[in-house]
Short mmCIF file of C-alpha atoms in Angstrom, two decimals:
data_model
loop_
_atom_site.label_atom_id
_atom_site.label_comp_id
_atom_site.label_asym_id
_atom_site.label_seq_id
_atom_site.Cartn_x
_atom_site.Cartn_y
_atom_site.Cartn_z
CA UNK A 18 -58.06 -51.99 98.33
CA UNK A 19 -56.15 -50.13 95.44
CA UNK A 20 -57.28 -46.90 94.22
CA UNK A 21 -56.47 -45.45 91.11
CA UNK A 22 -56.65 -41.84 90.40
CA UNK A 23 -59.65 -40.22 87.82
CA UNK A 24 -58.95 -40.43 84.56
CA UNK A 25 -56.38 -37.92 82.86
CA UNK A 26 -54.83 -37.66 86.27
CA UNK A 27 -53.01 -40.81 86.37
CA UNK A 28 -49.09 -40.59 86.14
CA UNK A 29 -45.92 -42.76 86.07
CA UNK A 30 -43.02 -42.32 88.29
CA UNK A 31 -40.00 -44.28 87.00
CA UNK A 32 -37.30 -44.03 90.49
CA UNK A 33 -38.41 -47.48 91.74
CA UNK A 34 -38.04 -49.13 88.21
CA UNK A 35 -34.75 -47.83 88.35
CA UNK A 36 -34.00 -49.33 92.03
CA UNK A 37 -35.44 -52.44 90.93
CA UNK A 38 -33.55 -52.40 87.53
CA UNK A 39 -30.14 -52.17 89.89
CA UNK A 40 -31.19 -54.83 92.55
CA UNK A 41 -32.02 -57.75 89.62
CA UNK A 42 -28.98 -56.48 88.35
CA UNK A 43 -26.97 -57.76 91.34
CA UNK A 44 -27.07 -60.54 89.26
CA UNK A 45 -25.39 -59.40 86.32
CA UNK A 46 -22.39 -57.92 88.54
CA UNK A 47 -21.99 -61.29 90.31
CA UNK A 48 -22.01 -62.44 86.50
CA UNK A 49 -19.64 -60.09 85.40
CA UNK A 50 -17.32 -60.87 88.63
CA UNK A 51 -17.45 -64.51 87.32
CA UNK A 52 -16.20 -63.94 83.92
CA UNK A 53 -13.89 -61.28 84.91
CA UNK A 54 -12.05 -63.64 87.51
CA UNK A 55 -9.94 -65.39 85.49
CA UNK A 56 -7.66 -62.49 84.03
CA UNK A 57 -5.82 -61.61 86.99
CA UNK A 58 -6.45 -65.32 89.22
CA UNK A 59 -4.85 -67.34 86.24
CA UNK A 60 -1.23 -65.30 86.22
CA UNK A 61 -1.18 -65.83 90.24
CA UNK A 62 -1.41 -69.91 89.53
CA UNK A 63 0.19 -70.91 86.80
CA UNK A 64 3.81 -71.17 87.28
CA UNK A 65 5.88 -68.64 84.76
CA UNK A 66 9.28 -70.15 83.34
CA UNK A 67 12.02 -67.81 83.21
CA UNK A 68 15.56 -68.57 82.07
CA UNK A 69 15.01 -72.17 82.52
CA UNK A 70 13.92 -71.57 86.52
CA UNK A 71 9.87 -71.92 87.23
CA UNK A 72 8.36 -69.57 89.70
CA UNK A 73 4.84 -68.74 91.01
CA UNK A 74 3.36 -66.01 92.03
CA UNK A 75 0.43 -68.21 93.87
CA UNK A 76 0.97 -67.79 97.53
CA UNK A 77 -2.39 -70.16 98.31
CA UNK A 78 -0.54 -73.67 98.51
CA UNK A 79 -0.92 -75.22 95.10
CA UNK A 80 -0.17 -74.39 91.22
CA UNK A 81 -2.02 -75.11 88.11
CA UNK A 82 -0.73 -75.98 84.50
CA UNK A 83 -1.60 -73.49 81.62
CA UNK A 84 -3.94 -76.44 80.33
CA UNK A 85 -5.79 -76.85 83.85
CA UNK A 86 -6.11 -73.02 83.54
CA UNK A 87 -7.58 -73.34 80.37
CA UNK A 88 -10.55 -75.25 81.57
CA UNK A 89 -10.64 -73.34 84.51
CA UNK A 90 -12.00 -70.98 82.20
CA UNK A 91 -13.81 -72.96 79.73
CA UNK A 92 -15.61 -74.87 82.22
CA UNK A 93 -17.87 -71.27 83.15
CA UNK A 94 -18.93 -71.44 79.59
CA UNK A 95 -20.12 -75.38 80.24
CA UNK A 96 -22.07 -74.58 83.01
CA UNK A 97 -23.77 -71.76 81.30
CA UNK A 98 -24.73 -73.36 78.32
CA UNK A 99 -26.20 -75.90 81.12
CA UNK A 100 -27.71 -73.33 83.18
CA UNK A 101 -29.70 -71.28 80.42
CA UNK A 102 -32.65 -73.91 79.87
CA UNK A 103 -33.71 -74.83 83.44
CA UNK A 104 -33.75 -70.72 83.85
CA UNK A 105 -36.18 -70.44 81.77
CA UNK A 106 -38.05 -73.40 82.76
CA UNK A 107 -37.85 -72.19 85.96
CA UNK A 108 -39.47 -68.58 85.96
CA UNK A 109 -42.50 -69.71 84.18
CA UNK A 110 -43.01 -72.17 87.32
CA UNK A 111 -41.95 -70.19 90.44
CA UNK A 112 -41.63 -66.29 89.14
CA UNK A 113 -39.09 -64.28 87.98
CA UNK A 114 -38.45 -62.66 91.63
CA UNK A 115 -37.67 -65.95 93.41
CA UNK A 116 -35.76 -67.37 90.12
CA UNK A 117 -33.70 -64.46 90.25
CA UNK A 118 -32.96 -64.60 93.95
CA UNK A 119 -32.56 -68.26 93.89
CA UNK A 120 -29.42 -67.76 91.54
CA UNK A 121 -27.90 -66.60 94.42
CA UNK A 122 -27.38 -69.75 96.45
CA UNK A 123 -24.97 -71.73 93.58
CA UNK A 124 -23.10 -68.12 93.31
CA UNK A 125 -22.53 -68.34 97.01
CA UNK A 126 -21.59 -72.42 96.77
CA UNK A 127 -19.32 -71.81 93.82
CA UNK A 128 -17.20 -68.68 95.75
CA UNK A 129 -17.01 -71.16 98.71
CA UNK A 130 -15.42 -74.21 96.55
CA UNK A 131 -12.97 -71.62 95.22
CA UNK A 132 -12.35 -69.89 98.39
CA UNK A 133 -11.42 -73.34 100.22
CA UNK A 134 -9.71 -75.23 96.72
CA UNK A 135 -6.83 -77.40 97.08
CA UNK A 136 -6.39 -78.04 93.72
CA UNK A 137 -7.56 -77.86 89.90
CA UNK A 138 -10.67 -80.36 90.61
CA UNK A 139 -12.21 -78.04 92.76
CA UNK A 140 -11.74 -74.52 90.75
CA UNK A 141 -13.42 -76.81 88.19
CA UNK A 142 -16.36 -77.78 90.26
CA UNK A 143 -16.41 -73.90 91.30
CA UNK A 144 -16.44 -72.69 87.51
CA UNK A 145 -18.64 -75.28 86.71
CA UNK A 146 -21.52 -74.50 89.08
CA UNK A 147 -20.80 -70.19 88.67
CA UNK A 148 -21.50 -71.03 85.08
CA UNK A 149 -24.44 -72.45 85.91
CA UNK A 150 -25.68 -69.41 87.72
CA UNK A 151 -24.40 -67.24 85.10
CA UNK A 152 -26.07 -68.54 82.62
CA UNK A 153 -29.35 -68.40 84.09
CA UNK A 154 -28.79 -64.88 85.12
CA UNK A 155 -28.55 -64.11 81.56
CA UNK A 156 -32.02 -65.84 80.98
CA UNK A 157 -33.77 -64.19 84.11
CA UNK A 158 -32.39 -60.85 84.58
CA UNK A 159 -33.49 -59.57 80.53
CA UNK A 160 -37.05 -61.39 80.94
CA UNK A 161 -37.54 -59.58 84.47
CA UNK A 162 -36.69 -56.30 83.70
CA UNK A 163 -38.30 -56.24 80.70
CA UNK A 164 -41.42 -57.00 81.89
CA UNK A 165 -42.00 -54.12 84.62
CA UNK A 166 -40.33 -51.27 82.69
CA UNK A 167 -42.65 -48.95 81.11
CA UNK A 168 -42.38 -48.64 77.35
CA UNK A 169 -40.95 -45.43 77.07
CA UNK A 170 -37.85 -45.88 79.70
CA UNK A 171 -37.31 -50.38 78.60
CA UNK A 172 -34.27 -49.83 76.47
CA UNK A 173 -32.11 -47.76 79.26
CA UNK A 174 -33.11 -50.74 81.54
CA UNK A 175 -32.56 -53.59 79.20
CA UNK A 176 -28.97 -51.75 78.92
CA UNK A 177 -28.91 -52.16 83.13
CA UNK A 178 -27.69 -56.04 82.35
CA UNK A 179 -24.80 -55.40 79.90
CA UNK A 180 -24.05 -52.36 82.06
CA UNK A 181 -23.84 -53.85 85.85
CA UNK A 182 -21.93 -56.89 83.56
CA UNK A 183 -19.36 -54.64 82.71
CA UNK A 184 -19.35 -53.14 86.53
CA UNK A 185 -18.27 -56.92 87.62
CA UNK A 186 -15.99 -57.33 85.39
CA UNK A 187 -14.44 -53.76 86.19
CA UNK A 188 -14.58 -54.61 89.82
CA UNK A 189 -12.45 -57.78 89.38
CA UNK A 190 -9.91 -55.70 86.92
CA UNK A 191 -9.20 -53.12 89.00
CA UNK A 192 -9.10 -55.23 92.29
CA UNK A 193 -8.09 -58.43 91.08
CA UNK A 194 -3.83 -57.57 90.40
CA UNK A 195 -3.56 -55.84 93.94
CA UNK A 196 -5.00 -58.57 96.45
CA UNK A 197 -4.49 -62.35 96.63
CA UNK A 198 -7.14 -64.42 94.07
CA UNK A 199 -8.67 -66.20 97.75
CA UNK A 200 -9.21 -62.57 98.85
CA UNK A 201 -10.47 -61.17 95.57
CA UNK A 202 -13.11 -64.56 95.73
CA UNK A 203 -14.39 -63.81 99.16
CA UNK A 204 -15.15 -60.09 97.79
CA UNK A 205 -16.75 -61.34 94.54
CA UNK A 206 -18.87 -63.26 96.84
CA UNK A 207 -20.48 -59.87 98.40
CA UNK A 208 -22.72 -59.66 95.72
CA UNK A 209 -24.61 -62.32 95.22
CA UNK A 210 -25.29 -61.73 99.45
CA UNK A 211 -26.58 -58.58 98.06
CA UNK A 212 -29.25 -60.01 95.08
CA UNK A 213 -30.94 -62.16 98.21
CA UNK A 214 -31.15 -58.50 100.03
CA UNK A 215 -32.64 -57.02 97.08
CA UNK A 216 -34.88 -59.61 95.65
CA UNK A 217 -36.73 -59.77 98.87
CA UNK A 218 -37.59 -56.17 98.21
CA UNK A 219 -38.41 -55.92 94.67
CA UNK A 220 -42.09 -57.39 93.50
CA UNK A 221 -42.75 -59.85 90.74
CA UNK A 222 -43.29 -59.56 88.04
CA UNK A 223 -46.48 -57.95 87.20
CA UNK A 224 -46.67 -59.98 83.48
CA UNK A 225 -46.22 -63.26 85.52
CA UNK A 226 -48.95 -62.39 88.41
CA UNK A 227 -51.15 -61.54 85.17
CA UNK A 228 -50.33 -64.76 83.93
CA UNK A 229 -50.85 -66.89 86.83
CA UNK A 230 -54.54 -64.99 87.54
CA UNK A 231 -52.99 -62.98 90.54
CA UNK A 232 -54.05 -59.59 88.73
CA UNK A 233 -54.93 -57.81 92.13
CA UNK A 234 -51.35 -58.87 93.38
CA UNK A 235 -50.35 -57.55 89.84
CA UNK A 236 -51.91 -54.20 90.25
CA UNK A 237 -49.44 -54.11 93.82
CA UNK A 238 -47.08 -54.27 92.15
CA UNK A 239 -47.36 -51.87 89.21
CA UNK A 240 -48.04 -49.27 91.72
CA UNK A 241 -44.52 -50.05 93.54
CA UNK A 242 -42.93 -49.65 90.82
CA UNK A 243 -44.68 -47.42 88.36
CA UNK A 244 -45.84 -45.41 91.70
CA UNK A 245 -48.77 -44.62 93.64
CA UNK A 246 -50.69 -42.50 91.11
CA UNK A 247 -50.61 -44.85 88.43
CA UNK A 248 -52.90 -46.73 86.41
CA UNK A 249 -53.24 -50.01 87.18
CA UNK A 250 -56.66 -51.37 85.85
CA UNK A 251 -55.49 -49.85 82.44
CA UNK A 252 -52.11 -51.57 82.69
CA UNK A 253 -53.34 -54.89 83.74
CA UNK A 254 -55.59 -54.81 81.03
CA UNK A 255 -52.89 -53.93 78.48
CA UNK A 256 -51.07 -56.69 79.51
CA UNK A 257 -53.76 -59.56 79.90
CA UNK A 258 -54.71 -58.35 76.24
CA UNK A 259 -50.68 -59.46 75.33
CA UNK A 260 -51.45 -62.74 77.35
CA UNK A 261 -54.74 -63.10 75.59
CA UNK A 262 -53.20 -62.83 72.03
CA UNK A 263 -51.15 -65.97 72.58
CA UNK A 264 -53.63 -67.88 74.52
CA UNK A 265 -52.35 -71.18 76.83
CA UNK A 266 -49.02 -72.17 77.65
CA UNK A 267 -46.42 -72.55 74.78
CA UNK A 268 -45.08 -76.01 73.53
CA UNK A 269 -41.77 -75.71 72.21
CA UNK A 270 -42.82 -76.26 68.62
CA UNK A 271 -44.38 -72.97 69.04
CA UNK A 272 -41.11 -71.41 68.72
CA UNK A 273 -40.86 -73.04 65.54
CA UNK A 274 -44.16 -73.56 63.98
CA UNK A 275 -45.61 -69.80 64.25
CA UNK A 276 -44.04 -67.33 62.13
CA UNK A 277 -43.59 -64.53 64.59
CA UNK A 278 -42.02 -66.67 67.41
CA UNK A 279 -40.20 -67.92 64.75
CA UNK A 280 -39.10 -64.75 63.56
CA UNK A 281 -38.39 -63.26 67.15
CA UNK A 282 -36.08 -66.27 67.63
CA UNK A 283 -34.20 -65.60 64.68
CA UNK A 284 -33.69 -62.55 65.38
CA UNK A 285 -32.52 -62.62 68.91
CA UNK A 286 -30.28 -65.72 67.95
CA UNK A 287 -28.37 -63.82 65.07
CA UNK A 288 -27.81 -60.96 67.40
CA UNK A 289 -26.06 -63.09 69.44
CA UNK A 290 -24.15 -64.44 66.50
CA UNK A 291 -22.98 -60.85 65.39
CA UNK A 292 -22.58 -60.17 69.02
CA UNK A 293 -19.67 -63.12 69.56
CA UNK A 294 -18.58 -62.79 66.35
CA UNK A 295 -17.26 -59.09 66.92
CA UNK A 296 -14.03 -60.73 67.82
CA UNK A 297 -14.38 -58.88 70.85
CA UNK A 298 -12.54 -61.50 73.06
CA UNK A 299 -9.86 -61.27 70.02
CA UNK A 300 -9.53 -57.47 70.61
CA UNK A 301 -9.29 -58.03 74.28
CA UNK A 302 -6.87 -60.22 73.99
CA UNK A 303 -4.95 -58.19 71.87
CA UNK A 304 -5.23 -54.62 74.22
CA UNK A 305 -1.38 -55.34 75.68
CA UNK A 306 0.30 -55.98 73.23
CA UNK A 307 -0.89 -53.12 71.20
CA UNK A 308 -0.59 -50.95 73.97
CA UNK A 309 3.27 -51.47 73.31
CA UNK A 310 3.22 -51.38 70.19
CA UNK A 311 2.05 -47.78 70.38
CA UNK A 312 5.21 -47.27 72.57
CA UNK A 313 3.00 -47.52 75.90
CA UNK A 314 4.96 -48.72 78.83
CA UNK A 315 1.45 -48.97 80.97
CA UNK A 316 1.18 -52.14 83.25
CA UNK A 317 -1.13 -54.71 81.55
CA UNK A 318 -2.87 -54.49 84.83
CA UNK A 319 -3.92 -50.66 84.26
CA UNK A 320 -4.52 -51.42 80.48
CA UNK A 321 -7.12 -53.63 81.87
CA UNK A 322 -8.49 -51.01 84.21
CA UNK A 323 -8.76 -48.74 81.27
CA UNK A 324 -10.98 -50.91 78.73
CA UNK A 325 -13.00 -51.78 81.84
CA UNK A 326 -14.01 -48.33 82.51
CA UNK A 327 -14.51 -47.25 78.59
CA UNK A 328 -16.64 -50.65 78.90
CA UNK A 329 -18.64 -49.42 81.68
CA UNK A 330 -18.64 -45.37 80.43
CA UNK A 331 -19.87 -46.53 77.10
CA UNK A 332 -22.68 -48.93 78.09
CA UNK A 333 -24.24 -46.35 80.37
CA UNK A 334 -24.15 -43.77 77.54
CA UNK A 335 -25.40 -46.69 75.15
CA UNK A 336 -28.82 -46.99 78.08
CA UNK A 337 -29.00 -43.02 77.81
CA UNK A 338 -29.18 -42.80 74.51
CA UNK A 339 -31.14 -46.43 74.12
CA UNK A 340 -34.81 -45.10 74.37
CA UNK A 341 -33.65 -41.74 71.88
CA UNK A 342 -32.10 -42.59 69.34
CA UNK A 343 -33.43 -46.01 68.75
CA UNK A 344 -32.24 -49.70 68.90
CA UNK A 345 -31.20 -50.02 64.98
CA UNK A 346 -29.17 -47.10 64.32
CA UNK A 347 -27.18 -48.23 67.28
CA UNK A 348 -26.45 -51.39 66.12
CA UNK A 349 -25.98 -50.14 62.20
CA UNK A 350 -23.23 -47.98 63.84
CA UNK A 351 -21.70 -50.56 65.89
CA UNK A 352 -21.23 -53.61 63.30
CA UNK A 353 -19.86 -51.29 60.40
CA UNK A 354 -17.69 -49.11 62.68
CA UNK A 355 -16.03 -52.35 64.56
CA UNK A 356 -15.92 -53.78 61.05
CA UNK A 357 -13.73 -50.76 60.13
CA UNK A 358 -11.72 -51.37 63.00
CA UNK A 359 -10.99 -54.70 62.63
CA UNK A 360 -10.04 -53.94 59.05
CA UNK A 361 -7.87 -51.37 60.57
CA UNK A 362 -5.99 -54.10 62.97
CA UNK A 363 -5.77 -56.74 60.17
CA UNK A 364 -3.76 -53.92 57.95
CA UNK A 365 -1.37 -53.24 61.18
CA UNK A 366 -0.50 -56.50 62.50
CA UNK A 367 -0.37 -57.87 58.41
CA UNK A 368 2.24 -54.78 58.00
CA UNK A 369 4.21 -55.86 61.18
CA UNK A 370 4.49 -59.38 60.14
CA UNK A 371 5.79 -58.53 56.44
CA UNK A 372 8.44 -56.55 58.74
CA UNK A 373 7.47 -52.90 57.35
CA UNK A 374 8.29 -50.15 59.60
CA UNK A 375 4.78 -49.43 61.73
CA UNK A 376 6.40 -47.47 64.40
CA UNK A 377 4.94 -43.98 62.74
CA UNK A 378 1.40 -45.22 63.28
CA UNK A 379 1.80 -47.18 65.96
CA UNK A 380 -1.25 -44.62 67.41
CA UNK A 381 -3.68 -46.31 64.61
CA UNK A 382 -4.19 -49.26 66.35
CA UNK A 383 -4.45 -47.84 69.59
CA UNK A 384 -7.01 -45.92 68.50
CA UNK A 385 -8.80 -48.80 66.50
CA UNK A 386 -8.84 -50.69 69.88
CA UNK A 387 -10.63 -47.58 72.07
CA UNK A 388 -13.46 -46.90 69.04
CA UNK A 389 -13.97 -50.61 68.94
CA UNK A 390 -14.81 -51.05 72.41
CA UNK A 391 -16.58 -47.71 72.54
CA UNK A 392 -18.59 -49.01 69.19
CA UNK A 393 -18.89 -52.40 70.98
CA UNK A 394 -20.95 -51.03 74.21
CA UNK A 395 -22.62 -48.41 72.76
CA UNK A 396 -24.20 -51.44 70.10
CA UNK A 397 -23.52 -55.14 70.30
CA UNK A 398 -22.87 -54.79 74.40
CA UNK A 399 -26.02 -54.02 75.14
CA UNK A 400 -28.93 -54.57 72.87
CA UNK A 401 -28.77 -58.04 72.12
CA UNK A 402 -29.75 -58.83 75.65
CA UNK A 403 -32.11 -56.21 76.06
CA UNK A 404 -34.12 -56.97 72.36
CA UNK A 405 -33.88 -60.90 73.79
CA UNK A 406 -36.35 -59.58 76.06
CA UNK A 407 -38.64 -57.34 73.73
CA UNK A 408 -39.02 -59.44 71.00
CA UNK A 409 -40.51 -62.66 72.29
CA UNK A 410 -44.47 -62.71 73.09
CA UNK A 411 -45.12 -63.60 76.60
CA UNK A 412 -45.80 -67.03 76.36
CA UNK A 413 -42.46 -68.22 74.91
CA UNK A 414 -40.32 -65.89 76.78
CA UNK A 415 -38.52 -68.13 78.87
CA UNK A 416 -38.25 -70.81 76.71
CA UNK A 417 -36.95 -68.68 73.85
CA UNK A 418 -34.69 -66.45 76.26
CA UNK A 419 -33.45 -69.65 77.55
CA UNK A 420 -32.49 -71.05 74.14
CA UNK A 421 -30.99 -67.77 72.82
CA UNK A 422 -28.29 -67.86 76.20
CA UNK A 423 -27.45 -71.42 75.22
CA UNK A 424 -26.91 -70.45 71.81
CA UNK A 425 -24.55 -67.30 72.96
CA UNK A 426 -22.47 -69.38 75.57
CA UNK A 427 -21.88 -72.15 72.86
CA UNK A 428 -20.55 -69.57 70.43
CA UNK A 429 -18.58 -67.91 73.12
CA UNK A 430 -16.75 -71.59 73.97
CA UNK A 431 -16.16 -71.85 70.66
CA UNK A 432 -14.56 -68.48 69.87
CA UNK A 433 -12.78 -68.71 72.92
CA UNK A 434 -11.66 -71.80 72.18
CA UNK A 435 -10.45 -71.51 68.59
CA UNK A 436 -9.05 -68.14 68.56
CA UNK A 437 -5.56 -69.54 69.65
CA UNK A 438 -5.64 -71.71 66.53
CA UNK A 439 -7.16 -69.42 64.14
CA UNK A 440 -4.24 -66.72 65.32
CA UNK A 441 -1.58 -69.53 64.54
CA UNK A 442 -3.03 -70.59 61.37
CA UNK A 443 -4.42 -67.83 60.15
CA UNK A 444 -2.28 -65.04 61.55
CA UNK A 445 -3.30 -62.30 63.86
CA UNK A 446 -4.30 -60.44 60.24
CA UNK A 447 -6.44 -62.85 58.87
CA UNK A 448 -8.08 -63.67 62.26
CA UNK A 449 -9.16 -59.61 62.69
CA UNK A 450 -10.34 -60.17 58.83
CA UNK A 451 -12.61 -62.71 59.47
CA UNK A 452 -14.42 -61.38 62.23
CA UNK A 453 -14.48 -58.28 60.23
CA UNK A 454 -16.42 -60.02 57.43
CA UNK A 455 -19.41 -61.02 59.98
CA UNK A 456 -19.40 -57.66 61.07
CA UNK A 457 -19.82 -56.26 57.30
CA UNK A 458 -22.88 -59.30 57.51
CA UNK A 459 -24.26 -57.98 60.70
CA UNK A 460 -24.72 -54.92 58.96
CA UNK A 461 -26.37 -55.71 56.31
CA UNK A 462 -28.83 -57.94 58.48
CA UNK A 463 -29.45 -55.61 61.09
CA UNK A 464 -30.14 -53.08 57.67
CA UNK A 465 -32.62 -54.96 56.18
CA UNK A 466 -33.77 -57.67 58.77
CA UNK A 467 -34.03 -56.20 62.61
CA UNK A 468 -37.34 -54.05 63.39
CA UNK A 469 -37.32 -51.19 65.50
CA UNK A 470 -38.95 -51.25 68.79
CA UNK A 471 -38.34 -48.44 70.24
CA UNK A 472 -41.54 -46.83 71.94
CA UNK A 473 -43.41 -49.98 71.45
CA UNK A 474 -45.88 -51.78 72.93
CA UNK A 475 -45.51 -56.20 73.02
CA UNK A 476 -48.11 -56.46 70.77
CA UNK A 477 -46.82 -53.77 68.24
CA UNK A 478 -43.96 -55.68 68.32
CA UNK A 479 -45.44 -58.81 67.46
CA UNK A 480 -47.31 -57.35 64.71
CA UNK A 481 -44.18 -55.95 63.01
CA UNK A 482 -43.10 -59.39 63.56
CA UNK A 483 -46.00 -61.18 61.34
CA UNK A 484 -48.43 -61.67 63.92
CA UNK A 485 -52.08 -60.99 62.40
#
């Protein structure tokens, strides 16, 4: 039997949410190994012409075509799009816990088809199936964490997800040009091992015991991770009064059909939008080359390395400063200051095309890249994935997380997948301009359109939403 302490001597400790924010996020590194992968794999496998003689740098048995490596790429953002809905789906039926650690077993799968590929078809089937588990970690990962952190420390562990993704993709960047892609592949496939190790320690859910009338299981768990001298009757009750306010399980005309699930959906969905439409994969894709043009002769390997760790610096900064400074001011500052940048880049590379001497401020765009990213993970990184988990009431959670994911992986196979022919139509200028007008948009929507909700409680944020 649980005791809580007398009344005014109850107290929080917040070291196992923490531990438990880092173990679900095993998922988000195994995520962030996925999408990392390609950058240094592709370069090993696709042949590179030089002077009329083709070479490869594979030393694994077989070569792909620059078309094949396309989709080797592509096809994560297929499976993802896939994988979001049944995520969802999923943890209102089994749990978040078991979800989560079920993600595990396609992550493991998918290494092994890559590990052992003989060709194209496979690295396909690989991508395919990572995406899938991807995807859902997206969905899961958000709607777990949110739902055991304590109001006043949820934004620094909403940031854990964006943060551990970054630590993936950091992982692969700075291990992935030194060791052969099979090798680099086996190690990716560590950490998924290590989500099954840490899911079997970490609790449910206490929302989704509430839900499912285990609230003595619920109160367990509160006091494993809120500690020992908590109070659990008060917290159970706070959140059966959430559950309460929305009453049954949610149809998904709900989403649509009441105001404030409408308006959380909206909301979460257009941070995605702004969140894609960053041009961040643009800016990526641009570090090399303006790198040299600053007169750098850094390896694109170590140029990498180094927006990987800004990445990673930034985003844990971004979860320090999450739960102080607030969720709006952080994305006001991000839009309009990658807006600036991207402004910035348009003027360089439309300057370098007209032929005009850049070389004395070849340093501008350099240093238009490193605020960007900075602005990026301190902003638009982060919070979208972490407000995808605030803003929804309990009883569409899932089902709107799961849709919001979908949404985000469709717009990143798009960008992705235009951005070559927006940079040859358009111009490397133009293409930096138009993602700098959506930025100049997210700013004004996040202005006059995104609630705070820092510091508050589900149902205060529900309220601000419309909710009577």
């Amino acid at each position: 039997m649980l005791y809580d302490p007398p009344e005014g001597q109850a107290s929080n400790t917040k070291l196992m949410q923490f531990v438990a924010g880092v173990g679900v996020s095993f998922a988000a590194i195994s995520a962030g190994t996925a999408l990392g992968w390609t950058s240094p794999v592709l370069s090993q496998l696709t042949p590179v012409v030089e002077n009329g003689t083709t070479s490869s740098n594979s030393t694994d048995g077989f070569t792909i075509t620059a078309e094949e490596g396309s989709w080797v790429g592509s096809f994560l953002a297929i499976g993802a799009f896939l994988g979001a809905l049944p995520a969802g789906v999923l943890a209102e039926k089994i749990g978040r816990k078991y979800t989560t650690m079920s993600l595990a077993l396609p992550y493991l799968l998918s290494w092994a088809l890559i590990i052992f590929a003989n060709g194209a078809g496979m690295l396909y089937a690989g991508r395919f199936l990572i995406g899938i588990s991807t995807g859902a970690s997206c969905v899961v990962a958000p709607m777990y964490i949110s739902e055991f952190a304590e109001i006043s420390i949820r934004g620094a562990l909403g940031a854990f997800f964006q943060l551990f993704l970054t630590v993936g993709i950091l992982f692969v960047y700075a291990i992935g040009p030194y060791v052969s892609w099979v090798l680099l592949s086996v190690m990716c496939a560590i950490f998924p091992a290590l989500l099954i190790v840490a899911m079997f320690i970490v609790p449910e859910s206490p929302t989704y015991l509430v839900k499912t009338g285990r609230r003595s299981e619920a109160a367990v768990a509160l006091k494993w991770f809120w500690g020992p001298n908590c109070n659990t009757q008060n917290a159970v009750e706070a959140i059966q009064s959430d559950l309460d306010a929305v009453k049954g399980e949610a149809k998904v005309s709900d989403l649509f059909t009441k105001a404030v699930n409408r308006n959380a959906l909206f909301i979460a969905l257009l941070l995605m939008f702004f969140q894609q439409f960053s041009g961040i994969n643009a800016v990526i894709f641009y570090t090399v080359p303006i790198f040299q043009s600053a007169g750098s002769t850094m390896d694109p390997a170590i140029c990498g390395i180094v927006v990987g760790v800004v990445q990673v610096l930034m985003t844990f900064v971004s979860s320090v400063l999450i739960d102080k400074a607030g969720r709006r001011i952080l994305l006001l500052q991000s839009s309009f200051i990658m807006g600036s940048c991207l402004v910035v880049l348009g003027v360089y590379f439309k300057l370098q095309a007209d032929k005009a001497d850049v070389s004395g401020i070849g340093w501008l765009p350099l240093a238009s890249v490193v605020l960007f990213i900075i602005s990026f993970s301190l902003g638009f990184g982060p919070i979208p994935w972490m407000m995808m988990g605030e803003l929804c009431a309990p009883d569409v959670k899932g089902l709107a997380s799961a849709l919001t994911v979908m949404f985000n992986w469709s717009l990143v196979f798009l960008v992705t997948k235009t951005f070559g022919t927006m940079q040859e139509t358009l111009g490397a200028d133009w293409t930096f301009w138009f993602f700098g007008f959506w930025m100049a948009v997210g700013t004004l929507y996040v202005f006059f359109k995104v609630p705070e909700t820092k510091g508050k409680t589900n149902a205060e944020i529900q309220a601000l939403l419309g909710a009577k």
